[in-house]
CSV table of C-alpha atoms and ligand atoms in Angstrom, one decimal:
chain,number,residue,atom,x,y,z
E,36,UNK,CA,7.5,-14.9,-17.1
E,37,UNK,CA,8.8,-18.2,-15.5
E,38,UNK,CA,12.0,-18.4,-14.0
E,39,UNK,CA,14.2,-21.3,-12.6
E,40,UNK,CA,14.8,-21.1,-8.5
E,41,UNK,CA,18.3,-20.1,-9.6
E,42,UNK,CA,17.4,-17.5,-11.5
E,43,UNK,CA,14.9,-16.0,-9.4
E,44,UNK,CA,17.6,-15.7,-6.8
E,45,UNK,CA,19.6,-13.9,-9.1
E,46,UNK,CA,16.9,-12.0,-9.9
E,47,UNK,CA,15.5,-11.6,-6.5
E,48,UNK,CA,18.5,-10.3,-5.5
E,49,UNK,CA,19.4,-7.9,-8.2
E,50,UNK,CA,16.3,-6.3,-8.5
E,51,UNK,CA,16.1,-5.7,-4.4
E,52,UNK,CA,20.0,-4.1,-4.5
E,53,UNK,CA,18.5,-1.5,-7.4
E,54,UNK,CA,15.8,-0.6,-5.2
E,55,UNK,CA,17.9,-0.4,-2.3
E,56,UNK,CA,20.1,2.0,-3.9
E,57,UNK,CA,17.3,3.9,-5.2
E,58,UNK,CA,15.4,4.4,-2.2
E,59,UNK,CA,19.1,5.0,0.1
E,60,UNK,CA,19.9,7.6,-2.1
E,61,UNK,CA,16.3,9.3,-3.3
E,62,UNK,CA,13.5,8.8,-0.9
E,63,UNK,CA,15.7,8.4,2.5
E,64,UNK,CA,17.3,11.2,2.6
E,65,UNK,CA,14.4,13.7,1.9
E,66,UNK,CA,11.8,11.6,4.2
E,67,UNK,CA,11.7,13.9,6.9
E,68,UNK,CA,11.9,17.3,4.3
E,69,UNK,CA,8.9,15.8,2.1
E,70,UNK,CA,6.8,15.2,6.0
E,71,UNK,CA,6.8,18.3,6.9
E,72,UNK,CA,6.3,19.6,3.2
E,73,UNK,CA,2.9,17.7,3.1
E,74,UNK,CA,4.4,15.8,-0.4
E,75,UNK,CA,6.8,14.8,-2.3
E,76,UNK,CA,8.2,15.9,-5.7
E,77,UNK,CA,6.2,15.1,-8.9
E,78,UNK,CA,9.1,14.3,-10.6
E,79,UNK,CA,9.8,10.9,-8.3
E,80,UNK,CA,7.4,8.7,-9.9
E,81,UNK,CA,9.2,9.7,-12.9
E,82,UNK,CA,12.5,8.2,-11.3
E,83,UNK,CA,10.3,4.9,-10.1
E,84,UNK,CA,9.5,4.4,-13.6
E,85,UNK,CA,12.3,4.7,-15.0
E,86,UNK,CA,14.3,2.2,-13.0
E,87,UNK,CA,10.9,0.0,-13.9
E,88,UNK,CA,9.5,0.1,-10.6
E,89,UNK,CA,6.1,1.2,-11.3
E,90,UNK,CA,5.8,-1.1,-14.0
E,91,UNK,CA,6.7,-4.7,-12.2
E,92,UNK,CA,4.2,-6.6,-12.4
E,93,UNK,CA,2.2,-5.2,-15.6
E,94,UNK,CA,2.2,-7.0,-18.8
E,95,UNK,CA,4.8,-6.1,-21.3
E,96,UNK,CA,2.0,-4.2,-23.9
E,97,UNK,CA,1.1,-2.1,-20.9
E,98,UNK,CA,4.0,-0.9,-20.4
E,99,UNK,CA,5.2,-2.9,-17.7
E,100,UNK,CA,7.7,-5.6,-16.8
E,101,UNK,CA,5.5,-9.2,-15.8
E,102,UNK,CA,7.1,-10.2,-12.5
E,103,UNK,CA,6.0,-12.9,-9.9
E,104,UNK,CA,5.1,-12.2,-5.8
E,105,UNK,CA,8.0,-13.6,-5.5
E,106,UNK,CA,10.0,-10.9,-7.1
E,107,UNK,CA,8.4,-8.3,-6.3
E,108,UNK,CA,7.6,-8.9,-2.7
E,109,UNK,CA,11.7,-8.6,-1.7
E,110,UNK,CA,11.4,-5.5,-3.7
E,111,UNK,CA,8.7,-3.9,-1.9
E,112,UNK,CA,10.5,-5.0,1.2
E,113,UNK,CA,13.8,-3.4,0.6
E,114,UNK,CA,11.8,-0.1,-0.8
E,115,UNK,CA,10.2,0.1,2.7
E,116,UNK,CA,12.9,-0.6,4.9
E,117,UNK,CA,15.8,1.6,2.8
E,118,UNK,CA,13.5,4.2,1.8
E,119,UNK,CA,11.7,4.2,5.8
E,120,UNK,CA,9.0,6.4,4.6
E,121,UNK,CA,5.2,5.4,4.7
E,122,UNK,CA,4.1,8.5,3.1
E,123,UNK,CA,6.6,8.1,-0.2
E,124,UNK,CA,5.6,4.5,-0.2
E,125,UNK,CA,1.6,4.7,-0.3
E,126,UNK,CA,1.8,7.6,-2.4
E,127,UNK,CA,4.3,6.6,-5.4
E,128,UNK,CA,2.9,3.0,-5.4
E,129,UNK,CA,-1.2,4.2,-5.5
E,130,UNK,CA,-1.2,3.1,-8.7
E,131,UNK,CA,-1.0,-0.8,-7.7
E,132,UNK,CA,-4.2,-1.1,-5.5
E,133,UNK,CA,-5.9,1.5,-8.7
E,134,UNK,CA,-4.4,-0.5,-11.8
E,135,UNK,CA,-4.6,-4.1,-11.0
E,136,UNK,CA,-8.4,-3.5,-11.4
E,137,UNK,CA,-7.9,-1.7,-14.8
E,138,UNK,CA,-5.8,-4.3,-16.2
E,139,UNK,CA,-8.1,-7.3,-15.1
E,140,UNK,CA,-11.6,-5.8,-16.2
E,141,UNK,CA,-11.1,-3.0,-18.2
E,142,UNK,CA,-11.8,-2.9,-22.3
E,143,UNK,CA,-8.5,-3.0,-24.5
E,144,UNK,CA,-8.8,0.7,-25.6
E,145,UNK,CA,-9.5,2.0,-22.0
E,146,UNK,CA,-6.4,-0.1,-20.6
E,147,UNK,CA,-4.1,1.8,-23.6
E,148,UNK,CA,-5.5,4.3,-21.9
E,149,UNK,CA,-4.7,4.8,-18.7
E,150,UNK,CA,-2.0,2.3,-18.1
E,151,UNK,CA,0.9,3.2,-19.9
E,152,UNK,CA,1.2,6.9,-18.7
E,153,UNK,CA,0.7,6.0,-15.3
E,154,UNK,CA,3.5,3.1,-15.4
E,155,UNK,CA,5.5,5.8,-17.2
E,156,UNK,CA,5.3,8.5,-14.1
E,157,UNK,CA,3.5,10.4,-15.7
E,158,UNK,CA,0.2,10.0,-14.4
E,159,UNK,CA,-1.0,9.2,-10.7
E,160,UNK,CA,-3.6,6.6,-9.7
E,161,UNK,CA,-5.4,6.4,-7.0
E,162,UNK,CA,-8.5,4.0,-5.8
E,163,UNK,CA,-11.9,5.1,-4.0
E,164,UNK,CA,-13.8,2.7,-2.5
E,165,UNK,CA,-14.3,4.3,1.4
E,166,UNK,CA,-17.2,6.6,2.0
E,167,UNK,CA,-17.9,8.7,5.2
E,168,UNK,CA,-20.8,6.6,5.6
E,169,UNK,CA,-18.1,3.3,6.3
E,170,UNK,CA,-15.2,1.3,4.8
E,171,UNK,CA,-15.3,-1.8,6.2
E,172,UNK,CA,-18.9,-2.6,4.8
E,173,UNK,CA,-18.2,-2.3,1.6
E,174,UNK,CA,-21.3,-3.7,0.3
E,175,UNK,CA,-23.0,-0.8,2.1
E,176,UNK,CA,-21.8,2.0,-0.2
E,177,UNK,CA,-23.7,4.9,-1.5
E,178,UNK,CA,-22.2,6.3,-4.4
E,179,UNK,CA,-24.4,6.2,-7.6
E,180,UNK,CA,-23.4,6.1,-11.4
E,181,UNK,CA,-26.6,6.7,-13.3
E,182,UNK,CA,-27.0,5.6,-17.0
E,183,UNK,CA,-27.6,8.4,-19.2
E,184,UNK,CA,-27.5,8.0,-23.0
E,185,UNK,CA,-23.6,7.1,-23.7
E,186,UNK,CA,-22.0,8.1,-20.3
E,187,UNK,CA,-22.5,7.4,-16.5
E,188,UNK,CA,-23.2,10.2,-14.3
E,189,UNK,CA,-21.8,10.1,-10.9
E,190,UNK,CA,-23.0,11.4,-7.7
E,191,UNK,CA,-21.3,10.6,-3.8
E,192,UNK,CA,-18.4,11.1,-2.1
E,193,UNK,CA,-15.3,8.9,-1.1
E,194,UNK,CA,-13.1,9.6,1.9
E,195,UNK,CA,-9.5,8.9,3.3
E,196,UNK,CA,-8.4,8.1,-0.5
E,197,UNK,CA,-4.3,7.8,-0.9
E,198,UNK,CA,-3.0,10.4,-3.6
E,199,UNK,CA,-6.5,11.5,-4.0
E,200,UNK,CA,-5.4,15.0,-3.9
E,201,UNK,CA,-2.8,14.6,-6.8
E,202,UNK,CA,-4.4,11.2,-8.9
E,203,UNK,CA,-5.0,11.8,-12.8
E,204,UNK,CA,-7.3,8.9,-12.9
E,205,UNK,CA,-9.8,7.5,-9.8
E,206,UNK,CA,-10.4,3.7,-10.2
E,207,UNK,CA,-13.9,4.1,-8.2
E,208,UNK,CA,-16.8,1.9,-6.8
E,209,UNK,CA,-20.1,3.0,-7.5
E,210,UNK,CA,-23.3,1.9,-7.0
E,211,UNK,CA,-25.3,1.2,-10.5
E,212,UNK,CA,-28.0,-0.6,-9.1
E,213,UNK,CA,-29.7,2.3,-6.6
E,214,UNK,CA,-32.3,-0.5,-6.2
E,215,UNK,CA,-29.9,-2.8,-4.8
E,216,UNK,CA,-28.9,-2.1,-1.5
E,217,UNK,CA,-26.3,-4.9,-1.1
E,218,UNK,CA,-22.5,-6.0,-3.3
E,219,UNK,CA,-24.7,-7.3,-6.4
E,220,UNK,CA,-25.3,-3.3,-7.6
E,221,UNK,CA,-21.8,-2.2,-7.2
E,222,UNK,CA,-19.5,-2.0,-10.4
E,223,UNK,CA,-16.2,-0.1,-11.0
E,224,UNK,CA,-15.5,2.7,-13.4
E,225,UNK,CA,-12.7,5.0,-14.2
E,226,UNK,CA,-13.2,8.6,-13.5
E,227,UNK,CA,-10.0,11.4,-15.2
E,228,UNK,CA,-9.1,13.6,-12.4
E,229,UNK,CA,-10.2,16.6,-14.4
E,230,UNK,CA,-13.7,15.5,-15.0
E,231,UNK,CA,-16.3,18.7,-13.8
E,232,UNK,CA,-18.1,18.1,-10.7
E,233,UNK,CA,-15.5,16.7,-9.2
E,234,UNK,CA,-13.8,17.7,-6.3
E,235,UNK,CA,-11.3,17.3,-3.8
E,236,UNK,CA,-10.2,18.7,-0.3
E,237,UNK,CA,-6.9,17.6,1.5
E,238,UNK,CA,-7.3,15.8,5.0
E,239,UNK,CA,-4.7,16.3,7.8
E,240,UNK,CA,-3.4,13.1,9.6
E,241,UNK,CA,-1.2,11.2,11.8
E,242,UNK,CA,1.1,9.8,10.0
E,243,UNK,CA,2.4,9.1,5.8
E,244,UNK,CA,2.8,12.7,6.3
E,245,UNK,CA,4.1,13.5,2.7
E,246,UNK,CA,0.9,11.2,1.0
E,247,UNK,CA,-1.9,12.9,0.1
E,248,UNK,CA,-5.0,11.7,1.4
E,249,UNK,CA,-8.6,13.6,0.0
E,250,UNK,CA,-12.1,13.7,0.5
E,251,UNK,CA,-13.4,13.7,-3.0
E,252,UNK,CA,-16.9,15.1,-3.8
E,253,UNK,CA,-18.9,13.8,-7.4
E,254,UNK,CA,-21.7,16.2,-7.8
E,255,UNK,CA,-23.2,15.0,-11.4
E,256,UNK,CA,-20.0,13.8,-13.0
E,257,UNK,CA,-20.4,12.4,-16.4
E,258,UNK,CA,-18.0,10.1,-17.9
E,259,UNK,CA,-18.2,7.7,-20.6
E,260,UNK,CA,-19.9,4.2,-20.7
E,261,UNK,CA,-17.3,2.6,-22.2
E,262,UNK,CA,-14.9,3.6,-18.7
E,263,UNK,CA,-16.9,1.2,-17.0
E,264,UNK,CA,-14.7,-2.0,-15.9
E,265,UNK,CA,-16.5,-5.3,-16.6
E,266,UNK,CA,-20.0,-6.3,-16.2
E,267,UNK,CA,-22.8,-3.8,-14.2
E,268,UNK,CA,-23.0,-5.5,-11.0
E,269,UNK,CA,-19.6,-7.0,-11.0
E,270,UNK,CA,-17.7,-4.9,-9.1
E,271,UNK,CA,-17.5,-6.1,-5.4
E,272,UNK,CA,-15.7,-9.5,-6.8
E,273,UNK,CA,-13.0,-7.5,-8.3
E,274,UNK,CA,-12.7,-5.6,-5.3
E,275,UNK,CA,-12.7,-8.3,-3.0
E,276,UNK,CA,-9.8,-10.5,-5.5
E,277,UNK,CA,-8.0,-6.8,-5.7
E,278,UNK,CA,-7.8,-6.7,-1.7
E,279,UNK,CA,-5.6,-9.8,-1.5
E,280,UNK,CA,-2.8,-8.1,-4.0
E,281,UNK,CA,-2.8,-4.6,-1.5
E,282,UNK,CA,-2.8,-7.1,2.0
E,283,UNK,CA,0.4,-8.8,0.9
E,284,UNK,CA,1.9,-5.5,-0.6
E,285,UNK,CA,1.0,-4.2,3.0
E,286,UNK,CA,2.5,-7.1,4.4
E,287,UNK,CA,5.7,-6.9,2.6
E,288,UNK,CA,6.0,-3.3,3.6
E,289,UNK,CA,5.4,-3.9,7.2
E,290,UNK,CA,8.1,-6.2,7.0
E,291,UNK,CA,10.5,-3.7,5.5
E,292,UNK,CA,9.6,-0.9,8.3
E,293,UNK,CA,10.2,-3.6,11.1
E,294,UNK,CA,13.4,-4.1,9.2
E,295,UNK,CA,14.4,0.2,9.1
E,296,UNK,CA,13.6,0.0,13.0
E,297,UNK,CA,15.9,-2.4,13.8
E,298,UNK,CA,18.3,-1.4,11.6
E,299,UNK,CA,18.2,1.9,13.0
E,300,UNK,CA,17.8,0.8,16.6
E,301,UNK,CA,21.2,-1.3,16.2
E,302,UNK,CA,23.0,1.1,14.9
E,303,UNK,CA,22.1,3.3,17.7
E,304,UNK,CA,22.5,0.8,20.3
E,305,UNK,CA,26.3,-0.1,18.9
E,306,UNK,CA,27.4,3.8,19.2
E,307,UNK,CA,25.7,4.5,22.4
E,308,UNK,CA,27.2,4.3,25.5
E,309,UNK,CA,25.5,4.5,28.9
E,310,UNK,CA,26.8,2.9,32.7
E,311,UNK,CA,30.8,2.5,30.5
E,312,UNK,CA,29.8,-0.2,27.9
E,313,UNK,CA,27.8,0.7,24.2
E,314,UNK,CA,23.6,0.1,24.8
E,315,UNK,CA,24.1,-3.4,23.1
E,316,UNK,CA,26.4,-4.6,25.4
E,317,UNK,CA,23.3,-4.4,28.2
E,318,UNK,CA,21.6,-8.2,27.9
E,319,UNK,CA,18.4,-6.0,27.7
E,320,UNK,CA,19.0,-4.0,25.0
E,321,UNK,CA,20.5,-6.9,22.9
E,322,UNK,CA,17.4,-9.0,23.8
E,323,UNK,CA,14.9,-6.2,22.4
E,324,UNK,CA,17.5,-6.3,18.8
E,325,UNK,CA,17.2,-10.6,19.6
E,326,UNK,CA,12.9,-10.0,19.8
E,327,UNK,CA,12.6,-7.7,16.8
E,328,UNK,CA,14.7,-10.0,14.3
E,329,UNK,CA,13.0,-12.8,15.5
E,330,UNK,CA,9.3,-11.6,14.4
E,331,UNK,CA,10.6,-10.4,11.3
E,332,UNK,CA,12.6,-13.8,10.3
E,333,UNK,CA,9.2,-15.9,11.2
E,334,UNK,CA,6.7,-12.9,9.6
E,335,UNK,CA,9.2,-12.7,6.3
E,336,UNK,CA,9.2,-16.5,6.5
E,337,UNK,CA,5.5,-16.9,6.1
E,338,UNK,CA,5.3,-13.6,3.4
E,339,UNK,CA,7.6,-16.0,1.4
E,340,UNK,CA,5.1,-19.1,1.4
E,341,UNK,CA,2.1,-16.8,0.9
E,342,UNK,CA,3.7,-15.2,-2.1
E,343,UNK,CA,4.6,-18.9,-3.5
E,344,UNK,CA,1.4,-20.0,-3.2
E,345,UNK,CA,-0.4,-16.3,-5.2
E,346,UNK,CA,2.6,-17.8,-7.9
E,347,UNK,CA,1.3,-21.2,-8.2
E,348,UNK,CA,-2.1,-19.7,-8.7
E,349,UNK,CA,-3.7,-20.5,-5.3
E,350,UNK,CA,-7.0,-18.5,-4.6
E,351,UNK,CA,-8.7,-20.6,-2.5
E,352,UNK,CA,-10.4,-20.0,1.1
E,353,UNK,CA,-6.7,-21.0,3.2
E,354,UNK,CA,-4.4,-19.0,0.9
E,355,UNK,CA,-7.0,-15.8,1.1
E,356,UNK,CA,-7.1,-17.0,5.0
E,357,UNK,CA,-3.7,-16.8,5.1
E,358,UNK,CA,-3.1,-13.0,3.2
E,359,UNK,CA,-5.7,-11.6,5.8
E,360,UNK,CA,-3.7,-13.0,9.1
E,361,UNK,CA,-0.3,-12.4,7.3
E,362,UNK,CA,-1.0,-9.1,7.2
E,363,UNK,CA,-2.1,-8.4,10.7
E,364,UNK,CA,0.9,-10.7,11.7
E,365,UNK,CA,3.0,-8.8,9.4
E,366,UNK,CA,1.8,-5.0,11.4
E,367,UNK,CA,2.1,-6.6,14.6
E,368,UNK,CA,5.6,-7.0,14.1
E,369,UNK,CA,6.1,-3.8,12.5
E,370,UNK,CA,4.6,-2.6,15.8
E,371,UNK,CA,6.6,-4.6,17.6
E,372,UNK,CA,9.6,-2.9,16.1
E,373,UNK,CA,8.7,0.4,16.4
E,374,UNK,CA,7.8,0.3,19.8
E,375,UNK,CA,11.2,-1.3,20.7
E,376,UNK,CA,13.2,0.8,18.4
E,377,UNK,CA,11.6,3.9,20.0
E,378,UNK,CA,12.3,2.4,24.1
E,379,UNK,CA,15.9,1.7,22.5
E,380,UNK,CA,16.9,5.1,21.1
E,381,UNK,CA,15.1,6.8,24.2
E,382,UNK,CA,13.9,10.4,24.1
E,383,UNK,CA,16.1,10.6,20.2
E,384,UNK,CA,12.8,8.3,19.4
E,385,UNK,CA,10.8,10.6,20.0
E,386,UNK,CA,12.3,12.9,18.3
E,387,UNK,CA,11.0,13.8,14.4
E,388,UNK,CA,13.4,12.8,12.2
E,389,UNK,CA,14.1,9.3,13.6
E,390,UNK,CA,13.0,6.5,11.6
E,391,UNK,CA,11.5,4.9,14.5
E,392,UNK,CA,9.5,8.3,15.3
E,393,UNK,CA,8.3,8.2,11.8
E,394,UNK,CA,7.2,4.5,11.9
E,395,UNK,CA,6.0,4.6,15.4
E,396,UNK,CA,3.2,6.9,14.0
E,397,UNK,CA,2.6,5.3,10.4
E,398,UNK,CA,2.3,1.8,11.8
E,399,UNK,CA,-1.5,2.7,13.0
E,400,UNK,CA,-3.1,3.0,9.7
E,401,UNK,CA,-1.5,-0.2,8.5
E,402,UNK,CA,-3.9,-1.8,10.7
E,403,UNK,CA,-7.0,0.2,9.7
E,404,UNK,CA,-5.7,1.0,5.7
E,405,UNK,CA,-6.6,-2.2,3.3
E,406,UNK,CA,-9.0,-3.6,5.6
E,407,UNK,CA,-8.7,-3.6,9.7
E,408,UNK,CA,-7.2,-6.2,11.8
E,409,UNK,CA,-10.8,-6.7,12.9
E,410,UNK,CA,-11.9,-7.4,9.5
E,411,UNK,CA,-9.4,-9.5,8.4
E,412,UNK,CA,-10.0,-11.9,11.7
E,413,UNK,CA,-13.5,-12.0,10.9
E,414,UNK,CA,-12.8,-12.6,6.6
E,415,UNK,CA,-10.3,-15.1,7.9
E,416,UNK,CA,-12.7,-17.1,10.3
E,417,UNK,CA,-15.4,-17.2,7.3
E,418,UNK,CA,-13.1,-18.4,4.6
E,419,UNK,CA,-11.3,-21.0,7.7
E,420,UNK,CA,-15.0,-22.0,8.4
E,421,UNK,CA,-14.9,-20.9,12.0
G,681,FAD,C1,-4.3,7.1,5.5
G,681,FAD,C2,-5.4,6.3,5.0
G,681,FAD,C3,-5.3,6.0,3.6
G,681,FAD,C4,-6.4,5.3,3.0
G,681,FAD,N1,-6.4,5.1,1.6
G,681,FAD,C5,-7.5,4.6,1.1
G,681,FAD,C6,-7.6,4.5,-0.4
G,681,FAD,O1,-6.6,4.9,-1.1
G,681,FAD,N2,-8.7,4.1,-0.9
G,681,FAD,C7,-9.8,3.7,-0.2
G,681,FAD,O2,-10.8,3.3,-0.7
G,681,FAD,N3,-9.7,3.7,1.2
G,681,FAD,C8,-8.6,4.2,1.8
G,681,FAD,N4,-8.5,4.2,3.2
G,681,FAD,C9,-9.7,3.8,4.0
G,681,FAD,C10,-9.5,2.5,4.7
G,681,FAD,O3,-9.5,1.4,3.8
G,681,FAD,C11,-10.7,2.4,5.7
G,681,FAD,O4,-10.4,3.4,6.7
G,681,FAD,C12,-10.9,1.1,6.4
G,681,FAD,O5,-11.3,0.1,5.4
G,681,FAD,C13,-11.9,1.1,7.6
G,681,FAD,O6,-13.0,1.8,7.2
G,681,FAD,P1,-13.6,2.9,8.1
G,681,FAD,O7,-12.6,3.9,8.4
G,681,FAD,O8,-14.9,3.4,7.5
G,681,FAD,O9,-14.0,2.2,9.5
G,681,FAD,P2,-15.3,1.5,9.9
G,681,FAD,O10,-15.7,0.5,8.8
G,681,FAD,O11,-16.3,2.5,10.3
G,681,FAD,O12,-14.9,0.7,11.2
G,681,FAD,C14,-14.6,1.3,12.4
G,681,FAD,C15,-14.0,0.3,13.4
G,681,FAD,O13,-15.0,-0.7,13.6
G,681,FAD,C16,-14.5,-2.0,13.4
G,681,FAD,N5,-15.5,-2.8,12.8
G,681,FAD,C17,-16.3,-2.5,11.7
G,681,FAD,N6,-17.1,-3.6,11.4
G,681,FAD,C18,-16.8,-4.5,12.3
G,681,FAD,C19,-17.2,-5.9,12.6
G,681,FAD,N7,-18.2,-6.4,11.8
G,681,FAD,N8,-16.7,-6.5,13.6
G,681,FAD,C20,-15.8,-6.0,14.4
G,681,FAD,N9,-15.3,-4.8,14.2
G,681,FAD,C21,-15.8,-4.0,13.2
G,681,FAD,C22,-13.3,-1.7,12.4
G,681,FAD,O14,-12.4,-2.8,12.4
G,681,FAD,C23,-12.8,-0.4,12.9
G,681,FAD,O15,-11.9,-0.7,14.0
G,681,FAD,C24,-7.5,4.8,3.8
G,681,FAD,C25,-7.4,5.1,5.2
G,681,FAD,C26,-6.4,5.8,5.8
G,681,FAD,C27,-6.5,6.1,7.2
């Protein structure tokens, strides 16, 4: 789909208002309800999809609606900073760190699939890559799928993997090579949630307290050849070219959590009075509000160019450079905010059922979640050349 600037602005603009409304109205209010539930209603992704949100991005046969970064970036944004919940966020959107991989490697009949019923809500994704043996290493993992006959049996477990609890369909990295001890034996396959021999158990955290997060067991699960995505061997490209779409979704939600936080913080500072004058009348306070808008303008500034340049089909070592530090730029300001927004509302910040309580715990796995700030500063020096 190629739009002129105009249009995109139009477009840009429309589409973040309806997902503003949507996430004012329908994830907002019940943030703090679905945290201490542990989740949040089936029946939302089925409201996402409706208003097309699951679907931006996917091609039109799939199911979805084709949309640039550059339209679907603000959207993200306003999700995150109207809807102020990590936990809604990670979970409803699983599917686009699980899909992107179907949709690029997977065979025709295994894309009809899987993709539709997810885009329509009626299915959950999810993607399992982590081990307990390590994340970060991803070339080290353990998980086998053996060839047998027709189908692939798998045996290994994955850890710390978002709607793993609730997913329908696991997009997972496996090692088919059990010779190979490094990234040329691991490929991707899809696993059904229902397959025997698989099995899940919920972890407790810190924070995206209404996302489910699982330790999944595969003791001998057998699924069929043809659910393999791509060549044998193939899979750590994929992953690695699928890790740039999640870093600048992460970055785009960062920015939309800095942007609750201050929005919060403001309003809290305009209504509250201490010493006779309202908090924002105190040079202080007003210079914390001045900080925070000034990291998100320069952090939503730089989100912009990096999205322009994933539109104009850049994939070379700067731009990938770039997504890495953008998104450790993009959670320091979230950081940033939170921490502010907290000091600004007082001990009401530490209170549950602030947004800035709710963000000041979440921000921590957006630097771990996607690849760590560690790891992106060392990816980033390789592809700079450092
Ligand atoms: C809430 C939550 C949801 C998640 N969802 C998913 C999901 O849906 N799917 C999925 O597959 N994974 C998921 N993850 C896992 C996440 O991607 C990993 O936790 C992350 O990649 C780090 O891996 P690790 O935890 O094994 O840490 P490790 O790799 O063990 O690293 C531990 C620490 O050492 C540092 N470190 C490691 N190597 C180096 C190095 N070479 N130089 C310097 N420092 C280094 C790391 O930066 C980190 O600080 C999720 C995690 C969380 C917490």
């Amino acid at each position: 789909m190629s739009f002129t600037p105009e249009e995109l602005r139009e477009a840009t603009t429309q589409l973040a208002d309806t997902v503003a409304r949507f996430a004012r109205s329908e994830i907002a209010p019940h943030a703090t309800e679905w945290d201490q539930a542990g989740e949040f209603p089936r029946q939302l992704y089925r409201r996402a999809a409706d208003l097309g949100l699951l679907g931006l991005g996917y091609p039109e046969a799939l199911g979805g609606t084709p949309a640039p970064y550059a339209l679907r970036m603000p959207a993200w944004r306003a999700l995150c900073r109207h809807g102020a919940s990590g936990g809604v966020q990670a979970s409803l959107f699983s599917h686009n760190i699980a899909l992107p991989l179907v949709v690029a490697l997977g065979a025709p009949e295994v894309q009809r699939e899987v993709v539709p019923p997810v885009l329509a809500g009626e299915k959950i994704a999810a993607l399992g890559i982590t081990e307990p043996g390590g994340g970060s290493d991803v070339a080290q993992l353990k998980t086998t799928a053996r060839r047998d006959g027709g189908d692939y049996v798998i045996d290994g477990e994955k850890i710390f993997i978002t709607s793993g609890m609730r997913a329908d369909w696991f997009t997972l990295a496996v090692r088919t090579d059990a010779a190979s001890k490094g990234a040329g034996g691991i490929s991707l396959i899809v696993v059904p949630g229902d397959t025997p021999g698989l099995s899940r158990t919920r972890l407790d955290k810190m924070g995206w307290l209404s996302s489910d997060t699982a330790h999944l067991r595969f003791d001998g699960v057998r699924v069929p050849a043809r659910y393999l995505l791509g060549a044998e061997g193939a899979g750590f490209k994929g992953i690695m070219g699928n890790f740039n779409g999640e870093r600048l979704g992460l970055a785009a939600g960062a920015v939309g959590f800095a942007e609750a936080c201050l929005d919060e913080a403001l309003s809290w500072a305009r209504q509250r009075s201490t010493f006779g004058q309202p908090l924002v009348a105190h040079q202080v306070i007003r210079h914390k509000l001045v900080d925070m808008r000034q990291r998100i303008c320069a952090t939503a500034a730089w989100l912009d160019a990096v999205a322009a340049r994933a539109d104009a089909g850049d994939t070379s070592p700067d731009w990938v450079a770039e997504v890495c530090t953008l998104k450790n730029q993009a959670t320091q300001t979230m950081q940033f905010c939170a921490d502010a927004g907290v000091q600004i509302l007082g001990g009401m910040g530490y209170m549950r059922g602030t947004v800035c309580e709710r963000i000041y715990r979440e921000v921590k796995v957006i630097t771990i979640g996607g690849g760590t700030e560690e790891i992106m500063k060392e990816l980033a020096a390789r592809q700079w050349g450092f």
